GROMACS .gro file of C-alpha atoms in nm:
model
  383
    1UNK     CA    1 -11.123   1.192   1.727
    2UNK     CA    2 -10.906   1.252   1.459
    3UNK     CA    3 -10.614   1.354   1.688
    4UNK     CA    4 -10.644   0.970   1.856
    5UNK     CA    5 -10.618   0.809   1.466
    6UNK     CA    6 -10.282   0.982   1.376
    7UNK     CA    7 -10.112   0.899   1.716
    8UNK     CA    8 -10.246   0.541   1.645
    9UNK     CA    9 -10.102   0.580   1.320
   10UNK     CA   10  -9.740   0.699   1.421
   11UNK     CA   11  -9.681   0.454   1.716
   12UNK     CA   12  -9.745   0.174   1.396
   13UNK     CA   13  -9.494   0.366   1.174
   14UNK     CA   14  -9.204   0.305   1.458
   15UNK     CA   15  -9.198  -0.017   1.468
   16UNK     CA   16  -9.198  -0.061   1.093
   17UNK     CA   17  -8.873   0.199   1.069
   18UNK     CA   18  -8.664   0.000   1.335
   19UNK     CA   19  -8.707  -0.328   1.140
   20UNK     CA   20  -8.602  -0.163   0.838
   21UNK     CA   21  -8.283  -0.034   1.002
   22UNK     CA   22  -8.201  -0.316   1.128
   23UNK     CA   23  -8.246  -0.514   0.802
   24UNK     CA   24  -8.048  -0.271   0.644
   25UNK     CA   25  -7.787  -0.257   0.933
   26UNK     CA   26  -7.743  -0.663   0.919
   27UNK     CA   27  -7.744  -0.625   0.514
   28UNK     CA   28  -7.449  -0.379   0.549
   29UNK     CA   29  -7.279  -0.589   0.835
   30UNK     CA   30  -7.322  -0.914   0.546
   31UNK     CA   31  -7.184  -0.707   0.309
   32UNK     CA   32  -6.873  -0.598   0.498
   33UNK     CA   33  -6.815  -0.938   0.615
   34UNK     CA   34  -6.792  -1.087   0.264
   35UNK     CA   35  -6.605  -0.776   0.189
   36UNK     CA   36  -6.337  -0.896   0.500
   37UNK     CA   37  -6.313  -1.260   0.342
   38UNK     CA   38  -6.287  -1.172  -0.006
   39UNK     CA   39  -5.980  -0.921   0.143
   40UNK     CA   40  -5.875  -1.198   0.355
   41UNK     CA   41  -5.927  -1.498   0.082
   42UNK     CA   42  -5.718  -1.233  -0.155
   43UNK     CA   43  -5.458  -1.186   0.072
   44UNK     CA   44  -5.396  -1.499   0.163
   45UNK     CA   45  -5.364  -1.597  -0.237
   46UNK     CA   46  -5.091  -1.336  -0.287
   47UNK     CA   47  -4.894  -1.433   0.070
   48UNK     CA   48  -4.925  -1.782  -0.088
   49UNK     CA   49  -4.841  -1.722  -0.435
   50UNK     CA   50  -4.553  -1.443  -0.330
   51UNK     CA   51  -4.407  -1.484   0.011
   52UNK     CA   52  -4.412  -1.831   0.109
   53UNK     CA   53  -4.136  -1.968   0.150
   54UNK     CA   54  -3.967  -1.644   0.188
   55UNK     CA   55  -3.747  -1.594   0.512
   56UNK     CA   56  -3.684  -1.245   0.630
   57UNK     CA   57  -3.449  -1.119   0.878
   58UNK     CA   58  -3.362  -0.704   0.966
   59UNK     CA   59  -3.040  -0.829   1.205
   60UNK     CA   60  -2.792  -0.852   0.873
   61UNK     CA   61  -2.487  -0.613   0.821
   62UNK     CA   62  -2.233  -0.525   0.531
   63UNK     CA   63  -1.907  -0.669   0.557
   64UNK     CA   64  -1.613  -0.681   0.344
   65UNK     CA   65  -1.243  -0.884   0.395
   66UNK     CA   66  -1.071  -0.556   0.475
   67UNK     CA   67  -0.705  -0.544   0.385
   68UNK     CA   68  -0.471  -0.385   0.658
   69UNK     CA   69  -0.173  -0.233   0.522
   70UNK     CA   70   0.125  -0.264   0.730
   71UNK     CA   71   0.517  -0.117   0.646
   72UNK     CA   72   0.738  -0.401   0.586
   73UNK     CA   73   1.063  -0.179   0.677
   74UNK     CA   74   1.074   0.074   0.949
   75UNK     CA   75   1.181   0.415   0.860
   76UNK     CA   76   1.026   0.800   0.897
   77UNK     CA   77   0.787   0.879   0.709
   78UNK     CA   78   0.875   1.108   0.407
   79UNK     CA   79   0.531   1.182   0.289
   80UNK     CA   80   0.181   1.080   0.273
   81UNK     CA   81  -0.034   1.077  -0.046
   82UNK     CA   82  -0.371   1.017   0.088
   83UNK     CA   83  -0.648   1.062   0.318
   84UNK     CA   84  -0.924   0.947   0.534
   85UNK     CA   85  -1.239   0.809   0.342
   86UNK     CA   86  -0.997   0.837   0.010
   87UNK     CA   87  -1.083   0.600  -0.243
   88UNK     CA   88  -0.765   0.405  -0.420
   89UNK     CA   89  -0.668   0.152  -0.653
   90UNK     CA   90  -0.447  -0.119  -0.640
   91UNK     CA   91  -0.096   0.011  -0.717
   92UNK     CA   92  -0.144   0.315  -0.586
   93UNK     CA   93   0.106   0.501  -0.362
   94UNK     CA   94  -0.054   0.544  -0.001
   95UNK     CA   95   0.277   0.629   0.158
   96UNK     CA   96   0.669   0.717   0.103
   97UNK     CA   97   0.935   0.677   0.391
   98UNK     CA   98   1.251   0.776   0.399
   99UNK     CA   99   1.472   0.559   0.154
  100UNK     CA  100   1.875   0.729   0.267
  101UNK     CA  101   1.959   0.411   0.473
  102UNK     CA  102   1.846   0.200   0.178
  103UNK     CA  103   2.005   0.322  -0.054
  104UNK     CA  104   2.350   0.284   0.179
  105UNK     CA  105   2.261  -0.051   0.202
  106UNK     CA  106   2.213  -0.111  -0.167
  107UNK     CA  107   2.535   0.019  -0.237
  108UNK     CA  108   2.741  -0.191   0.022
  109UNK     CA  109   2.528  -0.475  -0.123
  110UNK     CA  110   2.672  -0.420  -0.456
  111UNK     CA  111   3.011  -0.386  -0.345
  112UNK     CA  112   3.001  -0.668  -0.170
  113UNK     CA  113   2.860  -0.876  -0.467
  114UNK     CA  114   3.152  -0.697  -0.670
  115UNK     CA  115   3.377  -0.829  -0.392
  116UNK     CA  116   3.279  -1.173  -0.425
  117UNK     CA  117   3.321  -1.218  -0.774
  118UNK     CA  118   3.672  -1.084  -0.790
  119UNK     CA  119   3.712  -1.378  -0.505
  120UNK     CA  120   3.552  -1.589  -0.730
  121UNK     CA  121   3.799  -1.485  -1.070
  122UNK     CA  122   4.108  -1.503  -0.796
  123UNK     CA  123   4.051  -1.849  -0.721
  124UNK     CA  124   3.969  -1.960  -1.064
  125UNK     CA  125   4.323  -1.845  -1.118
  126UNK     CA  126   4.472  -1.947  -0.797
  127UNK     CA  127   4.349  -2.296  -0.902
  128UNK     CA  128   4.456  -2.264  -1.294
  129UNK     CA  129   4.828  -2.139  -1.133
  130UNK     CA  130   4.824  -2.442  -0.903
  131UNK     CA  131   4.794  -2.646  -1.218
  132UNK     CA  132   5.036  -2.569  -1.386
  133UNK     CA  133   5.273  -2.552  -1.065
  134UNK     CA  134   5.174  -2.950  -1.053
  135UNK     CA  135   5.278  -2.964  -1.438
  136UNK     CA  136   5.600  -2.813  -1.403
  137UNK     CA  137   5.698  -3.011  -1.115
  138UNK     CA  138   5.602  -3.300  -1.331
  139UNK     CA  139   5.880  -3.134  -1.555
  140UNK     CA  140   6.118  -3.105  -1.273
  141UNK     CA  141   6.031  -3.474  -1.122
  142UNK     CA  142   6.139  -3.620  -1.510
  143UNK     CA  143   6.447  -3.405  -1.504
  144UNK     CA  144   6.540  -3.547  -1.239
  145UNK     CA  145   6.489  -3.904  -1.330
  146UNK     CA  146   6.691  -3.871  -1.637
  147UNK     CA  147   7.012  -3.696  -1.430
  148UNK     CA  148   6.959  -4.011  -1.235
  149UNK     CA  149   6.961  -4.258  -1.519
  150UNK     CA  150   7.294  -4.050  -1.614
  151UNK     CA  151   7.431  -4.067  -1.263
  152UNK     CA  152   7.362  -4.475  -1.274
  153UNK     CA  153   7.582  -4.489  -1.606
  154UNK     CA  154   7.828  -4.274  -1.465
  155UNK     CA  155   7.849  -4.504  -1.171
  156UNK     CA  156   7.868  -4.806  -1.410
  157UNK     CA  157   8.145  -4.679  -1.634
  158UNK     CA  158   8.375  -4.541  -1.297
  159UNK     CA  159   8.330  -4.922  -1.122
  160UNK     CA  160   8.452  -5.088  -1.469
  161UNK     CA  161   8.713  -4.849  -1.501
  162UNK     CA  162   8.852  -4.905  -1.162
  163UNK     CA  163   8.753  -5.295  -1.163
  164UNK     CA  164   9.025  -5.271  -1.478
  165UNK     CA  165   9.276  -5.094  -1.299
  166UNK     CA  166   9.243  -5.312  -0.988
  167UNK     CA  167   9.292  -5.592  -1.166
  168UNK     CA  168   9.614  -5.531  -1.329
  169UNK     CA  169   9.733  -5.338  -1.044
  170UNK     CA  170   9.984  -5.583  -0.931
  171UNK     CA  171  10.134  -5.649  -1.275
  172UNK     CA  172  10.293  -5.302  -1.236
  173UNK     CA  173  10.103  -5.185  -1.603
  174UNK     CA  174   9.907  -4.958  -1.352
  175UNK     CA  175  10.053  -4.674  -1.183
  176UNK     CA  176   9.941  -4.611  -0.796
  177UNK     CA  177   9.814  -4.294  -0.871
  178UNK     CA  178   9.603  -4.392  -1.177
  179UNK     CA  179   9.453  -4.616  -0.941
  180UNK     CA  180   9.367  -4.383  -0.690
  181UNK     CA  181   9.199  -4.164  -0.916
  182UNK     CA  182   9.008  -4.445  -1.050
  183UNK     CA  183   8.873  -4.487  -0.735
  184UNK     CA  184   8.805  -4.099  -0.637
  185UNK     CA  185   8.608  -4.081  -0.975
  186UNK     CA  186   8.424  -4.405  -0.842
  187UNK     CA  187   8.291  -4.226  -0.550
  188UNK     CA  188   8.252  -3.936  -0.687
  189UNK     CA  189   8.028  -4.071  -0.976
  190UNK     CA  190   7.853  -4.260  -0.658
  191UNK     CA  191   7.780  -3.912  -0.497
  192UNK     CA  192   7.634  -3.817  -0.795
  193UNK     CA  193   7.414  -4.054  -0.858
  194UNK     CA  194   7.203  -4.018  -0.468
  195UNK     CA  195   7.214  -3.646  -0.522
  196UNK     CA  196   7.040  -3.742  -0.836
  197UNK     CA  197   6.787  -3.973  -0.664
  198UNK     CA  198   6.729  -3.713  -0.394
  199UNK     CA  199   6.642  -3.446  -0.686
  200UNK     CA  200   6.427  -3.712  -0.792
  201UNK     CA  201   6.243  -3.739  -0.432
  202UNK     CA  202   6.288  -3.373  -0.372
  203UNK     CA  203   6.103  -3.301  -0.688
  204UNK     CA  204   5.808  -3.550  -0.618
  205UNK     CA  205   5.788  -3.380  -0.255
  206UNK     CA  206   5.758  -3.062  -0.417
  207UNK     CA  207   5.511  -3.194  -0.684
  208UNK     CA  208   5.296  -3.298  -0.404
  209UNK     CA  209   5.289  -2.990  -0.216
  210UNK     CA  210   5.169  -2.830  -0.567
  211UNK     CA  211   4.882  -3.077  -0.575
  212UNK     CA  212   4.767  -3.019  -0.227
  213UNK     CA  213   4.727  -2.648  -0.325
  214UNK     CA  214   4.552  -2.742  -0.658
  215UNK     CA  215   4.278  -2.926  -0.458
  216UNK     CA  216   4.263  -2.656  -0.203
  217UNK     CA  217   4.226  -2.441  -0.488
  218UNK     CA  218   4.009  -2.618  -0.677
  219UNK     CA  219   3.761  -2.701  -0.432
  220UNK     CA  220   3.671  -2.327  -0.394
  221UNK     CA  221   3.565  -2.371  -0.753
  222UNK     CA  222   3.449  -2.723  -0.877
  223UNK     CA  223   3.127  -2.754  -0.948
  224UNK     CA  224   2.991  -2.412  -0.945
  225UNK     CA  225   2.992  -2.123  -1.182
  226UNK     CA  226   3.037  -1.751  -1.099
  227UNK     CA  227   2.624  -1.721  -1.068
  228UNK     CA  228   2.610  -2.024  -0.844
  229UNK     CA  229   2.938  -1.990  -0.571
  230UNK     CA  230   2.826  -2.008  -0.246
  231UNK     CA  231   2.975  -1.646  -0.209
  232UNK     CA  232   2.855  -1.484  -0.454
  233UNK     CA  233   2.516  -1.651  -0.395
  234UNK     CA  234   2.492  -1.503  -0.073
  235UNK     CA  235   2.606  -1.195  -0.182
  236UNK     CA  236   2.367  -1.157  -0.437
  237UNK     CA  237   2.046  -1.244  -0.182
  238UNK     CA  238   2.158  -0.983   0.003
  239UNK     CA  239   2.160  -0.742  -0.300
  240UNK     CA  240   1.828  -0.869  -0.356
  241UNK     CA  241   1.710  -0.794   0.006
  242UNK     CA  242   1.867  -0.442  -0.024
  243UNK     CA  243   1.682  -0.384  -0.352
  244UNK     CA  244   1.307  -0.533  -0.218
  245UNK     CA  245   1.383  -0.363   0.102
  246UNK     CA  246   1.447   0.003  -0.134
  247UNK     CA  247   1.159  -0.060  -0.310
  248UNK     CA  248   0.934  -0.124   0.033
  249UNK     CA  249   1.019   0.231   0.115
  250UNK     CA  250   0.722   0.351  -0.123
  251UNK     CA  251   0.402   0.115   0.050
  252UNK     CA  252   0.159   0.089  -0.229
  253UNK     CA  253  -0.215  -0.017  -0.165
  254UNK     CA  254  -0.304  -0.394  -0.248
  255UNK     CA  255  -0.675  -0.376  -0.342
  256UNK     CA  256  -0.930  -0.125  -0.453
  257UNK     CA  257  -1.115   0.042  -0.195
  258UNK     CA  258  -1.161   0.321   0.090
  259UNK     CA  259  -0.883   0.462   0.339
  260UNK     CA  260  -1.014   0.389   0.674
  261UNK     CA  261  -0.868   0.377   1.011
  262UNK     CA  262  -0.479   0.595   0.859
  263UNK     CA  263  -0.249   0.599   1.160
  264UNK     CA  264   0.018   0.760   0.992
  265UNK     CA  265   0.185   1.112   1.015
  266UNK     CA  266   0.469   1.256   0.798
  267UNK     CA  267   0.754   1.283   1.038
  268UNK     CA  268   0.671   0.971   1.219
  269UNK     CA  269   0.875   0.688   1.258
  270UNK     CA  270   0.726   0.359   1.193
  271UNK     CA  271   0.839   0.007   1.269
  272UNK     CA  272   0.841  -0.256   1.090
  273UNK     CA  273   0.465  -0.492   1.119
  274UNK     CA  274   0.268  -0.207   1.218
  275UNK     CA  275  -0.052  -0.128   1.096
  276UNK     CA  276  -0.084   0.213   0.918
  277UNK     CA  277  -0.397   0.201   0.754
  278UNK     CA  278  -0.685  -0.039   0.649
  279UNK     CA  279  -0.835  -0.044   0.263
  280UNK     CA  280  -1.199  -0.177   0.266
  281UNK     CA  281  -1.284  -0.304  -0.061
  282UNK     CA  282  -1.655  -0.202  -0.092
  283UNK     CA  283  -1.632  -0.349  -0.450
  284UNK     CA  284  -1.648  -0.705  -0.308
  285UNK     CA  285  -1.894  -0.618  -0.013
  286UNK     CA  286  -2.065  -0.894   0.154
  287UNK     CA  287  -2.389  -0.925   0.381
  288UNK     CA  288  -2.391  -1.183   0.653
  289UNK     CA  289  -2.787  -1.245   0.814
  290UNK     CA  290  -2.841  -1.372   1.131
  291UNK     CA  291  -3.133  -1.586   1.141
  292UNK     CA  292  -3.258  -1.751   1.413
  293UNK     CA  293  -3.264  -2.138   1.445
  294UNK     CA  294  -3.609  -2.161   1.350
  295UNK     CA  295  -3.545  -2.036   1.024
  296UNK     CA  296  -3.337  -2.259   0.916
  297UNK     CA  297  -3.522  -2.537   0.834
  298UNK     CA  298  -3.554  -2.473   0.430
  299UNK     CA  299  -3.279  -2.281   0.407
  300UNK     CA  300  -3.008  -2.364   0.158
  301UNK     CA  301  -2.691  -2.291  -0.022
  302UNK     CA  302  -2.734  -2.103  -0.335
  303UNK     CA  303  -3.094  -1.952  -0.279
  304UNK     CA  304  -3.179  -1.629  -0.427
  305UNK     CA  305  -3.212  -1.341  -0.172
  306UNK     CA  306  -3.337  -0.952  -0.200
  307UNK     CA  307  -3.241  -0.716   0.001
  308UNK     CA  308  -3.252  -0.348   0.111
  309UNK     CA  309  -3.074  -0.119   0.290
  310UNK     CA  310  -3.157   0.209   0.502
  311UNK     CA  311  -2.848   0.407   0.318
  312UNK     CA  312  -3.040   0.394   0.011
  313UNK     CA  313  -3.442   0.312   0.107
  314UNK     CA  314  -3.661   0.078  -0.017
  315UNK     CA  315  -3.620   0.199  -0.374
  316UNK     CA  316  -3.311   0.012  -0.442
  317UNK     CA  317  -3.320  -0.346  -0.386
  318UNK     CA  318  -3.021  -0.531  -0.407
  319UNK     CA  319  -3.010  -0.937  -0.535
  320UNK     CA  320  -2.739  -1.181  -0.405
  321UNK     CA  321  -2.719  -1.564  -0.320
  322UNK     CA  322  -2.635  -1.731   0.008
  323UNK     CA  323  -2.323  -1.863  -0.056
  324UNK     CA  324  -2.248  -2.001   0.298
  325UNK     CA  325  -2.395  -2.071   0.624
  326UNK     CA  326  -2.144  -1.999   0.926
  327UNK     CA  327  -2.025  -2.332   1.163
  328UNK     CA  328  -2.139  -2.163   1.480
  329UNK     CA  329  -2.353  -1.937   1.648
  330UNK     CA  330  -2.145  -1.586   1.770
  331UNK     CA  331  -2.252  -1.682   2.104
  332UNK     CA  332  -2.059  -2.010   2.077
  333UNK     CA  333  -1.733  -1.801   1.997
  334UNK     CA  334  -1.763  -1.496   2.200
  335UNK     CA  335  -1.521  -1.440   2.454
  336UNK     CA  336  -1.727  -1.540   2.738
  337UNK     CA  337  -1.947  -1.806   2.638
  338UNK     CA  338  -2.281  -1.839   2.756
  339UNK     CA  339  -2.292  -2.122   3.030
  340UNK     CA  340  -2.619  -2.303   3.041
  341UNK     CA  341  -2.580  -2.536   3.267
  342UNK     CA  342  -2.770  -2.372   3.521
  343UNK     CA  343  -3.047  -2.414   3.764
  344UNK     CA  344  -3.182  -2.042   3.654
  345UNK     CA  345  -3.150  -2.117   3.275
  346UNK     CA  346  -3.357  -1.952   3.056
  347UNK     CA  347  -3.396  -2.037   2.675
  348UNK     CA  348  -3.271  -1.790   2.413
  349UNK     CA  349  -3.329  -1.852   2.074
  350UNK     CA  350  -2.998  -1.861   1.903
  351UNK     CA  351  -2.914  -1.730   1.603
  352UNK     CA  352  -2.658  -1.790   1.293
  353UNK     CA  353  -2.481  -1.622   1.005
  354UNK     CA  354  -2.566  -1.664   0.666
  355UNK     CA  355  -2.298  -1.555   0.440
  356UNK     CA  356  -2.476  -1.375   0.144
  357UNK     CA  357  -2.300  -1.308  -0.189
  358UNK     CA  358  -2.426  -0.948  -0.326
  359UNK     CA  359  -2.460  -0.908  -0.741
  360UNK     CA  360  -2.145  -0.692  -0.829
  361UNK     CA  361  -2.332  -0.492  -1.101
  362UNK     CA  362  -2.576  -0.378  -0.830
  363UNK     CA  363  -2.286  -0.342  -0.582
  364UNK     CA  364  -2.082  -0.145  -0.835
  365UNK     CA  365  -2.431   0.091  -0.934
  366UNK     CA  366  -2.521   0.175  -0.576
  367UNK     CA  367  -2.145   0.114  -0.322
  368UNK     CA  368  -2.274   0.013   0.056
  369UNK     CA  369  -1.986   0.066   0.320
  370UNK     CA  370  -1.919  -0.215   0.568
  371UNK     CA  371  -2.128  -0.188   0.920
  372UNK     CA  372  -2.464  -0.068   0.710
  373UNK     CA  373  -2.772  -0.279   0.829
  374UNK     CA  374  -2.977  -0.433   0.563
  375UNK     CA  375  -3.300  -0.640   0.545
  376UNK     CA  376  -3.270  -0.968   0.388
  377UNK     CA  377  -3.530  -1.184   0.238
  378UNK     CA  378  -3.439  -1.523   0.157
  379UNK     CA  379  -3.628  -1.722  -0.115
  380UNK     CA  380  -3.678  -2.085   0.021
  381UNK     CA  381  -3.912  -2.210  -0.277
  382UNK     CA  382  -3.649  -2.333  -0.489
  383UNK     CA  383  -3.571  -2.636  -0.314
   0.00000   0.00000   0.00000
């Protein structure tokens, strides 16, 4: 009898042990639900209140306006001063060539500027000689007028004279022979006076001669100076040439930064234009971020953007500013562009550079080298 009460009593204690795991179970299944939304309720508030508005992309890459140094004059190569993965400055000598046929050409450059100027001086006093050949023939030309004037009195005095003798030549007072020389120093004095007037034309002749080679002369010089003859102009752009040409021979680097890419070799000969070497200037490094079109909606110039980079982890964030959105996608300026117009076309979403300005300090504290991949979060609640 008393073994039928206590199985009557344990089949009542089941029941009464299920409920109360269940009510516990659906107490702890309440309690992790509320536990959920308050996690999802606080998650949401800090997405809100932190990251939206914020547009993130992993595709973005360092990049940096790389400056490729090239030899402006051929020549071998005399010696090379630095390396691979060297960091420069700006002034610094990357490479010396060989500077013997400069130097020949400075020299003849100088002579022949030296040459020019003595041209110069010589017809400065070719033209000053000219001169005063035109003065003295002005001499000569007056001379010649006054032995003239003499000549016409001369002539005057020998016609009276043998007008006079004519006249009383048939009243016997006058000898034959007086006459006769009367009239011999007649033509004589007449003789003299034409070879006086051809002095006089001679002279003038000659005078003009001298002035032709005064303008010659004179046009080599008038209006310039010894600095700005067309001669000595020329000559001294060439000595100029010949000295910028010298000092080419020692190619100096034109912005801070790393070696990269040196194709150069003492011993080589190099021609002028070619590419020896690029300098990347990490100083003045630059992301660009390619975002895809659906990003762009609230994007803008000027927004504030973090990002991070594998090189250094997610320790060291790096701040910057979009400072320009690019004009195309790269597939609209590849070499083969993508054609569309197709009955197999399949869409693609596109994507497009965003030029992002990185905070120099930063830049300066922690270099990146161009090529590294960063993540970049744009912050879009500014506008």
């Amino acid at each position: 009898m008393m073994a039928d009460n206590t199985a009557a009593i344990e089949t009542e204690a089941l029941p009464a042990t299920d409920e109360a795991r269940g009510a516990k179970r659906n107490k702890m299944l309440r309690i992790l639900g509320l536990v959920v939304l308050v996690a999802a309720l606080i998650w949401g508030a800090w997405y809100f209140l932190t990251q939206s508005g914020r547009v993130h992309t992993d595709n973005a890459y360092v990049g940096a306006d790389s400056a490729v140094v090239t030899a402006l004059v051929s020549g071998p190569v005399k010696e090379v001063r630095v390396a691979g993965t060297q960091a420069v400055r700006k002034g610094d000598i990357l490479v010396i060539l060989d500077d013997s046929d400069a130097k020949l050409a400075l020299a003849d450059a100088e002579a022949t500027l030296r040459q020019a100027r003595q041209r110069y001086g010589q017809a400065g006093a070719n033209a000053d000689a000219a001169r005063a050949r035109v003065s003295a023939r002005g001499a000569d030309i007056a001379q010649a007028q006054a032995r003239l004037r003499d000549a016409n009195a001369t002539v005057a005095k020998a016609r009276a004279e043998l007008a006079r003798r004519e006249s009383i030549a048939g009243t016997g007072a006058v000898s034959g022979e007086d006459l006769a020389a009367a009239r011999a120093a007649f033509v004589s004095a007449t003789a003299a006076r034409d070879l006086a007037a051809a002095g006089i034309a001679s002279a003038e002749a000659t005078r003009g001669s001298a002035s032709g080679d005064l303008g010659a002369a004179e046009a080599l010089v008038r209006g310039t100076t010894i600095q700005t003859a067309p001669d000595v102009a020329a000559a001294q752009a060439r000595l100029e040439k010949a000295q910028l040409d010298l000092a080419r021979t020692v190619i100096r680097a034109p912005v801070d930064g790393i070696v990269t890419n040196k194709q150069v070799q003492v011993g080589q000969r190099i021609a002028a234009g070619a590419p020896i070497m690029t300098i990347v200037p990490i100083d003045t490094a630059y992301v660009d971020a390619n975002y895809k079109e659906s990003q762009f909606e609230d994007i803008r110039i000027g927004q504030p953007v973090e990002l991070v980079s594998d090189y250094y982890g997610g320790d060291v964030v790096f701040h910057g500013k979009v400072v320009g959105i690019a004009g195309g996608t790269g597939a609209a300026f590849s070499l083969i562009p993508a054609q569309n117009a197709t009955g197999n076309w399949v869409k693609v979403v596109q994507r497009l550079p965003v030029r992002i300005a990185l905070d120099p300090k930063e830049l300066k504290a922690h270099p990146l080298r161009v090529g590294l991949s960063m993540e970049a979060t744009i912050d879009t609640r500014g506008n």
